[in-house]
Short mmCIF file of C-alpha atoms and ligand atoms in Angstrom, two decimals:
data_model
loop_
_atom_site.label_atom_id
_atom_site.label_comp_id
_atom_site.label_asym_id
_atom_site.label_seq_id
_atom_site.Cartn_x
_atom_site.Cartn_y
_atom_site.Cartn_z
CA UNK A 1 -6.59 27.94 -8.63
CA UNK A 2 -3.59 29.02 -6.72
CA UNK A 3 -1.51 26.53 -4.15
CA UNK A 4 -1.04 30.43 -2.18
CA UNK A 5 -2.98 29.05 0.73
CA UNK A 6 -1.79 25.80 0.78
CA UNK A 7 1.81 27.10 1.05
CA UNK A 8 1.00 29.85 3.80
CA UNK A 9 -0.62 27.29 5.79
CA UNK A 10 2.70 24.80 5.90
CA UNK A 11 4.65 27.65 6.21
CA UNK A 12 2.89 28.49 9.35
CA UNK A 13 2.64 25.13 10.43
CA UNK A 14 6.30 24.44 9.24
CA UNK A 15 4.70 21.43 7.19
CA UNK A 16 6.96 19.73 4.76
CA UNK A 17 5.63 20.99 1.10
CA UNK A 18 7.36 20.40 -1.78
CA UNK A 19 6.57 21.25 -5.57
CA UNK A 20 7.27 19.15 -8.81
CA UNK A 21 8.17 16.29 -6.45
CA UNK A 22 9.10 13.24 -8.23
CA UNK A 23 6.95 10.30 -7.40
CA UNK A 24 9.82 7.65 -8.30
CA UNK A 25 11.60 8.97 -4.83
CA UNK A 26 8.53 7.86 -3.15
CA UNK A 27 7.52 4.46 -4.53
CA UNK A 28 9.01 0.70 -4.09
CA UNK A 29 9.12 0.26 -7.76
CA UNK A 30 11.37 3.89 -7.90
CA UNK A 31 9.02 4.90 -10.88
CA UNK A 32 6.60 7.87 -11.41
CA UNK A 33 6.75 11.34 -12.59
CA UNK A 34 6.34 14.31 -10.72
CA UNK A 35 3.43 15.54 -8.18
CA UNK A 36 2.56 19.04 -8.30
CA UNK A 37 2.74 19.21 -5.08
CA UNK A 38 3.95 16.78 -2.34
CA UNK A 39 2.59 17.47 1.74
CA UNK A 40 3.69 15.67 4.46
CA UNK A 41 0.99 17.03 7.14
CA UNK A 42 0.64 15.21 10.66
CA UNK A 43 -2.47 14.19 12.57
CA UNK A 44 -2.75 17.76 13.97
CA UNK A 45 -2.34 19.33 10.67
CA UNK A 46 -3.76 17.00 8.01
CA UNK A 47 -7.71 18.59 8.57
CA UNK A 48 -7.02 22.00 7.62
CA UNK A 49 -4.76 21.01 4.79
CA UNK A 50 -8.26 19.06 3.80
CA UNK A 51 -10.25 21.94 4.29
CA UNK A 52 -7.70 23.90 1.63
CA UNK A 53 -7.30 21.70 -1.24
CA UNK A 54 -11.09 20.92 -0.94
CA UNK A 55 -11.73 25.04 -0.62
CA UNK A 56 -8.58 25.66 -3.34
CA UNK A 57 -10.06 23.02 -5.66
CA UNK A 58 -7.14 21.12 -5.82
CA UNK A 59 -7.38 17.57 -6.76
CA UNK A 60 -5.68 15.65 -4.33
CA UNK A 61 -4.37 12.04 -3.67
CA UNK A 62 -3.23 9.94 -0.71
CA UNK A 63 -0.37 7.70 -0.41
CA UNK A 64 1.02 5.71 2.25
CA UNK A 65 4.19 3.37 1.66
CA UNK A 66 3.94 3.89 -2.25
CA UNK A 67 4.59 0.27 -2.13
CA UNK A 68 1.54 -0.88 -3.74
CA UNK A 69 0.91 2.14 -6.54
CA UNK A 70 2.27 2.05 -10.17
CA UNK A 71 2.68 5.95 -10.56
CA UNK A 72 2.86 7.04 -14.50
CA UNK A 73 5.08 9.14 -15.88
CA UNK A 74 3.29 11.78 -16.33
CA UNK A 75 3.49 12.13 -12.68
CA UNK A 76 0.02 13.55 -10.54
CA UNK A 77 -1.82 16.49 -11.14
CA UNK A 78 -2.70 18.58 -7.93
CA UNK A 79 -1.61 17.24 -4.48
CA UNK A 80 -0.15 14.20 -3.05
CA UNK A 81 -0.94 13.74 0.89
CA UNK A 82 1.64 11.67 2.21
CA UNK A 83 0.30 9.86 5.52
CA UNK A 84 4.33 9.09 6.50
CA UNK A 85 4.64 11.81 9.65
CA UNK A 86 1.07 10.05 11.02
CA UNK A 87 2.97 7.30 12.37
CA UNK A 88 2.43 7.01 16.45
CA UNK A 89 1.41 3.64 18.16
CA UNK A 90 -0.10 3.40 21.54
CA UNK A 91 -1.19 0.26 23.12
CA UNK A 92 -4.70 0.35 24.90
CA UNK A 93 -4.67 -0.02 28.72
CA UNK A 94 -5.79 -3.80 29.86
CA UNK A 95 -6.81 -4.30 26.79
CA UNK A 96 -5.63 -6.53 23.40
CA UNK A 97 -5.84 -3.57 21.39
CA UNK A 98 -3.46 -1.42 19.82
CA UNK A 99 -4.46 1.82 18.34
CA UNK A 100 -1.54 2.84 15.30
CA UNK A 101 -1.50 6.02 12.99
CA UNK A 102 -2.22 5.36 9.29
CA UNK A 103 1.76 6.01 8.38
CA UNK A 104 3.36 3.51 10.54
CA UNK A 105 5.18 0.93 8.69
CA UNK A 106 3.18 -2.62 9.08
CA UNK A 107 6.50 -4.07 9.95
CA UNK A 108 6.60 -1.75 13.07
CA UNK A 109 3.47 -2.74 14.18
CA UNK A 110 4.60 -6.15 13.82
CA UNK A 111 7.21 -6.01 15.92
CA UNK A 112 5.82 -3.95 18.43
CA UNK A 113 3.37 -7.21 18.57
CA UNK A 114 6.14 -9.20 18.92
CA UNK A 115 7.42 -7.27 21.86
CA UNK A 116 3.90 -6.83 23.52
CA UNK A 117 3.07 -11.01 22.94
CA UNK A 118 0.29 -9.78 20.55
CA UNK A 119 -0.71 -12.46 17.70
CA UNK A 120 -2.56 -11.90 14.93
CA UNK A 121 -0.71 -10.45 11.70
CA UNK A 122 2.38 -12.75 11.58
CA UNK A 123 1.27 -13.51 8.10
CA UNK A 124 1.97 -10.37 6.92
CA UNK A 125 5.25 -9.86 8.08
CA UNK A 126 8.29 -9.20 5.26
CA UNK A 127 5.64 -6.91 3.56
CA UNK A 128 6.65 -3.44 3.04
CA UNK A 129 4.23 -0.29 3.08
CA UNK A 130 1.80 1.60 5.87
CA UNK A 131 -1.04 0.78 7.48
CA UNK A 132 -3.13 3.21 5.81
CA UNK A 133 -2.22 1.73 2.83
CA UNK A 134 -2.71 -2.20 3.59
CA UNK A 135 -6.64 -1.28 5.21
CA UNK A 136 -7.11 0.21 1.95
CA UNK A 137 -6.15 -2.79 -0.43
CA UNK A 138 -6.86 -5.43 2.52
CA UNK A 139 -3.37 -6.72 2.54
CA UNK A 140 -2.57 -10.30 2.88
CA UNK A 141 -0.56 -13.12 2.63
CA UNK A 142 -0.04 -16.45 3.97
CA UNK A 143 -3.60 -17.15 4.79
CA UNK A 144 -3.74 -13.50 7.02
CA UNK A 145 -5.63 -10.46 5.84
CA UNK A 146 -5.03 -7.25 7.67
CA UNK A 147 -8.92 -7.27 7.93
CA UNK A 148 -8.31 -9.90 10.33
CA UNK A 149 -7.59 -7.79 13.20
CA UNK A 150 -9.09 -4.46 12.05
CA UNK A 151 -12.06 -3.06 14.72
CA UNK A 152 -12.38 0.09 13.69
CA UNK A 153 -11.22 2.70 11.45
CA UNK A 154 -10.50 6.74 11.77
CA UNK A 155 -11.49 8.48 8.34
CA UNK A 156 -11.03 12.22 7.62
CA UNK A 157 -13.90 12.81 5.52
CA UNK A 158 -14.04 14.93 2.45
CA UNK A 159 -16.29 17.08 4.31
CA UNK A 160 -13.95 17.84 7.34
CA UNK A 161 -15.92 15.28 9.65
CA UNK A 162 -14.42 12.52 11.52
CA UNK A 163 -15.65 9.09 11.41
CA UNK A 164 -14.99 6.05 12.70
CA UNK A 165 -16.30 2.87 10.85
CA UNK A 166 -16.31 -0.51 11.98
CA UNK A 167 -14.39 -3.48 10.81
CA UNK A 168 -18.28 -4.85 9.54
CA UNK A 169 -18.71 -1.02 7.72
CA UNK A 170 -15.49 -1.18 5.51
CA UNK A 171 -16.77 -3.65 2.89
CA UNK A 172 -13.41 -5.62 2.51
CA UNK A 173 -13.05 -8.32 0.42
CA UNK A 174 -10.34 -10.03 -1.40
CA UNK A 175 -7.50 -6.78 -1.68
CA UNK A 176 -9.76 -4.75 -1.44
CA UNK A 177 -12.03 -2.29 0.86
CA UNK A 178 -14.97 -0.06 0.82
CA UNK A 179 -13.43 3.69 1.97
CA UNK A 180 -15.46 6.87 1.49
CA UNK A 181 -14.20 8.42 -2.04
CA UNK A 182 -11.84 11.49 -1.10
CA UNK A 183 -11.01 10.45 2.37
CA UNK A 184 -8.17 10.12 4.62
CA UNK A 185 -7.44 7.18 6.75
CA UNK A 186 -6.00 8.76 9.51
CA UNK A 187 -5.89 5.65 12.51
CA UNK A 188 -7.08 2.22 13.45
CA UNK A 189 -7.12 0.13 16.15
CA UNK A 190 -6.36 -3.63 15.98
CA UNK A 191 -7.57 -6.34 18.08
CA UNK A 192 -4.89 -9.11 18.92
CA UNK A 193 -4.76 -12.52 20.74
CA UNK A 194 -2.23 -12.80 23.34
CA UNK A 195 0.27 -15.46 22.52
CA UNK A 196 4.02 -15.84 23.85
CA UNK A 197 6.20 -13.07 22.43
CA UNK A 198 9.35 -16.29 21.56
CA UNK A 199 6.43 -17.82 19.41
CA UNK A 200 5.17 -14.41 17.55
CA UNK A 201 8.64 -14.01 16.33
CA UNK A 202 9.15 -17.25 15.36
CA UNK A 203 6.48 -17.30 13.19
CA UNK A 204 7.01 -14.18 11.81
CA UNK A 205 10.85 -15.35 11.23
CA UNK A 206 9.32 -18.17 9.06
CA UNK A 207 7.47 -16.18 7.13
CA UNK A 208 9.87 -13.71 6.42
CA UNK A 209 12.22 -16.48 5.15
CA UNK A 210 9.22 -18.24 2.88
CA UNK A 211 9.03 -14.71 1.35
CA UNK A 212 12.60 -14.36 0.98
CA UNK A 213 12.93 -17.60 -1.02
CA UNK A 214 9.75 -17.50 -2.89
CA UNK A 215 9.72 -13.63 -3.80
CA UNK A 216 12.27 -11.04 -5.51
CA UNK A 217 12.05 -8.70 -2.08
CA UNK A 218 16.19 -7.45 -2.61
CA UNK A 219 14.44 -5.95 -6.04
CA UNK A 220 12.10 -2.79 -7.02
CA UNK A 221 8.77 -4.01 -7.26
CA UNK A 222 5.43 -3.29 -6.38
CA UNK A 223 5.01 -6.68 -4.70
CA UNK A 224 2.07 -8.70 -6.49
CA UNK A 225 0.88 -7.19 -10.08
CA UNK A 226 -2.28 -8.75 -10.83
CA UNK A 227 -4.96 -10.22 -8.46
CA UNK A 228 -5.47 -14.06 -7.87
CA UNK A 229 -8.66 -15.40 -9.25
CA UNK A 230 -10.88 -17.55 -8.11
CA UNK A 231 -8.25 -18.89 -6.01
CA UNK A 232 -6.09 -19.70 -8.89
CA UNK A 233 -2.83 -17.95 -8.85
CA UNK A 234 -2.38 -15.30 -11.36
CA UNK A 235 1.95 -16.16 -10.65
CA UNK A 236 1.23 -19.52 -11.65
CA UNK A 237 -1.36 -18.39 -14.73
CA UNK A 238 1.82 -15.85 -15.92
CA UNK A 239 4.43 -18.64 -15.14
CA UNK A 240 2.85 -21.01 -17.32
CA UNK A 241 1.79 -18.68 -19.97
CA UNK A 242 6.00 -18.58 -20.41
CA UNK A 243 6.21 -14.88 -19.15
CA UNK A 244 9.18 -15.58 -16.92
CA UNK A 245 11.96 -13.48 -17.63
CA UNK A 246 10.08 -11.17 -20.32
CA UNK A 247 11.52 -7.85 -20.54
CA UNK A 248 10.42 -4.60 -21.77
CA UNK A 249 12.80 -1.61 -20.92
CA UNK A 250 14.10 -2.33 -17.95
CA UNK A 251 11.04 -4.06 -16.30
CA UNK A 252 11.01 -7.60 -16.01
CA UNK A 253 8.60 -10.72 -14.98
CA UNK A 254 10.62 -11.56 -11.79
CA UNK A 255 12.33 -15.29 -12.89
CA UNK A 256 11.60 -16.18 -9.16
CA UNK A 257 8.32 -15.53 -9.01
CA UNK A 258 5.71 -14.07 -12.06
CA UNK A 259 3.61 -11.89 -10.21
CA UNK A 260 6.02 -9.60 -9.40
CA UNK A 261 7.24 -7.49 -11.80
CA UNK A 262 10.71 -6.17 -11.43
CA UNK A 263 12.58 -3.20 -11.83
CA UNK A 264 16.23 -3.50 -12.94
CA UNK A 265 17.02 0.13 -12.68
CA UNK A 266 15.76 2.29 -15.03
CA UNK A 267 12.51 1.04 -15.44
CA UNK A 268 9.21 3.82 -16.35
CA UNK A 269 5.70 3.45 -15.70
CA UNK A 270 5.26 3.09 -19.37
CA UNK A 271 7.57 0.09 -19.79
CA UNK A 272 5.34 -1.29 -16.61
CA UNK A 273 2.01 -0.76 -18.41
CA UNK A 274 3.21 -2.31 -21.64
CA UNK A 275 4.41 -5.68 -19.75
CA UNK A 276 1.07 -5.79 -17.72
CA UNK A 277 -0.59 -5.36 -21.19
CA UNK A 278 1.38 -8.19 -22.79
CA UNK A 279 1.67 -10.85 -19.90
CA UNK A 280 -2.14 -10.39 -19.75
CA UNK A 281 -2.29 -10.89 -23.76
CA UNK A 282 -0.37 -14.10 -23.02
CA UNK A 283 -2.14 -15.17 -20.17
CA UNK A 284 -5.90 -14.87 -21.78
CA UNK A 285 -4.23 -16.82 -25.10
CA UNK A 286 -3.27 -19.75 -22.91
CA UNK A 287 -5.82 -20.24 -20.34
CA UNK A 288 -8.93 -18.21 -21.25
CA UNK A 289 -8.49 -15.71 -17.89
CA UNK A 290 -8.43 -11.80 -18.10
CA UNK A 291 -5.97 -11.06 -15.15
CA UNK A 292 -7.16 -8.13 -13.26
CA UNK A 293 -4.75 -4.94 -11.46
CA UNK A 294 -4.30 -5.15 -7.91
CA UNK A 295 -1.91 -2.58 -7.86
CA UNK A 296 -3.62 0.92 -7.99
CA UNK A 297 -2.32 2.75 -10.89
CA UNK A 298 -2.20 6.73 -11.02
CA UNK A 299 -1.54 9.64 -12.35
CA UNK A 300 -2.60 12.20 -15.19
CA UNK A 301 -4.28 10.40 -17.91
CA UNK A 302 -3.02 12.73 -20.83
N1 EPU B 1 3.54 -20.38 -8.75
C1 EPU B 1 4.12 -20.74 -9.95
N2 EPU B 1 4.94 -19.83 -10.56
C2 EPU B 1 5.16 -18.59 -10.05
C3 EPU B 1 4.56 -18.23 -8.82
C4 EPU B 1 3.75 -19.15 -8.20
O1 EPU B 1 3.92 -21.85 -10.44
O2 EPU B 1 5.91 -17.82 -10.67
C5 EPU B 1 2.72 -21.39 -8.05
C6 EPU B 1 3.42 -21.85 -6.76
O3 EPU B 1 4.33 -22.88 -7.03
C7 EPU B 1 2.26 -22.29 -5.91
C8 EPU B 1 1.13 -21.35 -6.32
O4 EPU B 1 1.49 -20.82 -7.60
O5 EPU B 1 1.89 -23.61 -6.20
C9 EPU B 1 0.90 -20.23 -5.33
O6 EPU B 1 2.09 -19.44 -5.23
P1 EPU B 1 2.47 -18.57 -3.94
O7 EPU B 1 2.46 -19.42 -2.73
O8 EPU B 1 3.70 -17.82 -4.27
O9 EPU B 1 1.26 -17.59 -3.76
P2 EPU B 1 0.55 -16.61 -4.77
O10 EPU B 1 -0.89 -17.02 -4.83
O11 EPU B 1 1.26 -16.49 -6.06
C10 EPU B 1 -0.24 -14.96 -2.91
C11 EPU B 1 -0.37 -13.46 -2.79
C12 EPU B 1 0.94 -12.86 -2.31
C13 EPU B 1 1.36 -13.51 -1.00
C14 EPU B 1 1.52 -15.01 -1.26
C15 EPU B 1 1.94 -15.80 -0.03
C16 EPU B 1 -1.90 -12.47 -4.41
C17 EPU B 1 -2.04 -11.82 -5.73
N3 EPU B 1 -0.67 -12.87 -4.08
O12 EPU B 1 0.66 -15.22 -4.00
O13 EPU B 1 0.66 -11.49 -2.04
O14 EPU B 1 2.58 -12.96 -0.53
O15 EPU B 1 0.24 -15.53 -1.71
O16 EPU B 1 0.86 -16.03 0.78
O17 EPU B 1 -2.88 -12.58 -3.66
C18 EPU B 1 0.68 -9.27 -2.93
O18 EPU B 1 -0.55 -9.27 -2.77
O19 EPU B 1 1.29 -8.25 -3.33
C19 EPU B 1 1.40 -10.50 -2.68
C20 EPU B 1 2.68 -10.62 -2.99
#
């Protein structure tokens, strides 16, 4: 295996590529080892650099906002497709609908709602990352889901073929979703109700300011740790298991709010797994319940 062809190919295509890129530049939590390789392709580009890796036999990864991925030390092996230059937004003509690359931010789509008097994802408003990334783990908060106003989806398939799936065909559930293994979100589009842009943004100002006094947002994190279950919170389950403030390294249970596991500066991934491991110790001793990931955690196992 050689990364000769990759490297033409940007070269060609003047395609960002960079080598031993360290993950921690590219995550909210500002932890993870290096990537082989890091690619920053665009919608025009991203199929052929598919057709490489998959032809090169590179083992490859996608990652949106990084704001939801716990990256280990020991950094990724092969390729790391970054989805940040996919990031256009168009609105469709006469229509509700707005069709957005999987790299834009979700808070740009939110306030191009705001602007266009398009309701619908005010509840997720104040949370970081792309979304690519929040289709994948079904992001939500405040009673929204992003699968809320999701109609269809644009995948890159492993094989080179395009496919679009409908909101029904992507299997989501509670943060999480059904997407082909090895393929690329590369679009959506998302369905709105029209509402008055002055009460969008108040809404979404509300939010934003619940968040800000309920969650550590000024701090590294990778927003919620573990998954609620069964409707029970797993913040509450870690707060009253007396994980507040626990420490290891320089990773912390957020005193503000359990879930969230902060980052006080130089936090690793190995410090992160080694709290998650002891909080959930804690949490099973006091209530019975085995708290489960929702943050995807990657890199090379060895
Ligand atoms: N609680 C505690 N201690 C804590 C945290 C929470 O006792 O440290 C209690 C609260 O007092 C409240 C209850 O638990 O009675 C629920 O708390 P909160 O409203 O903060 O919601 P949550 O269930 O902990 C969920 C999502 C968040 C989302 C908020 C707001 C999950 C895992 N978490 O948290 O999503 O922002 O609701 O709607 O689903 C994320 O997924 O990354 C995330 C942050």
């Amino acid at each position: 295996m050689t990364y000769d062809a990759l490297a033409g190919y940007c070269a060609s295509k003047n395609i960002d590529i960079r080598f031993n890129e360290p993950m921690s530049k590219h995550t909210s939590l500002r932890i993870g080892g290096p990537a082989d390789i890091a690619i920053f392709p665009d919608e025009n580009t991203v199929p052929e650099i598919l057709k490489i890796l998959i032809s090169e036999h590179i083992e490859y990864t996608v990652v949106g906002g990084g704001t939801n991925i716990l990256v280990k030390d020991s950094g990724i092996e092969g390729a790391v497709v970054f989805t940040s230059n996919m990031n256009t937004i168009g609105q469709e003509t006469d229509t509700e609908c707005i069709c957005v690359q999987s790299g834009c931010s979700l808070q740009k789509v939110i306030n191009i709602c705001v602007e266009h008097g398009l309701s619908g994802m005010e509840g997720l408003a104040g949370i970081p990352g792309s979304v690519g990334g929040a289709i994948a783990g079904n992001a939500g908060s405040f009673g929204c889901e992003i699968k809320d106003v999701v109609k269809s989806v644009n995948l890159l398939m492993a094989d080179g073929d395009m496919k679009e799936l409908s909101a029904s065909d992507m299997g989501f559930q509670y943060r999480s979703a059904k997407i082909p293994s090895n393929s690329i979100i590369l679009s959506a589009t998302l369905s709105f109700k029209k509402d008055e842009p002055f009460e969008i943004k108040k809404r979404v100002t509300e939010f934003i300011n619940e968040k800000k006094s309920k969650q550590p947002i000024s701090k590294p994190s990778a927003g919620c740790v573990f998954k609620n279950q069964k409707d029970i919170s797993a913040g509450r389950l870690i707060d009253e298991a007396g994980c507040k403030g626990m420490r290891i390294g320089d990773i912390e249970v957020s005193p503000m709010h359990a879930n969230f596991f902060v980052n006080n500066g130089k936090g690793t991934a190995d410090d992160f797994l080694r709290l998650m491991d002891a909080v959930s110790g804690k949490v099973k001793e006091k209530s019975g319940i085995i708290l489960e990931p929702e943050i995807r955690i990657i890199g090379r196992t060895s």
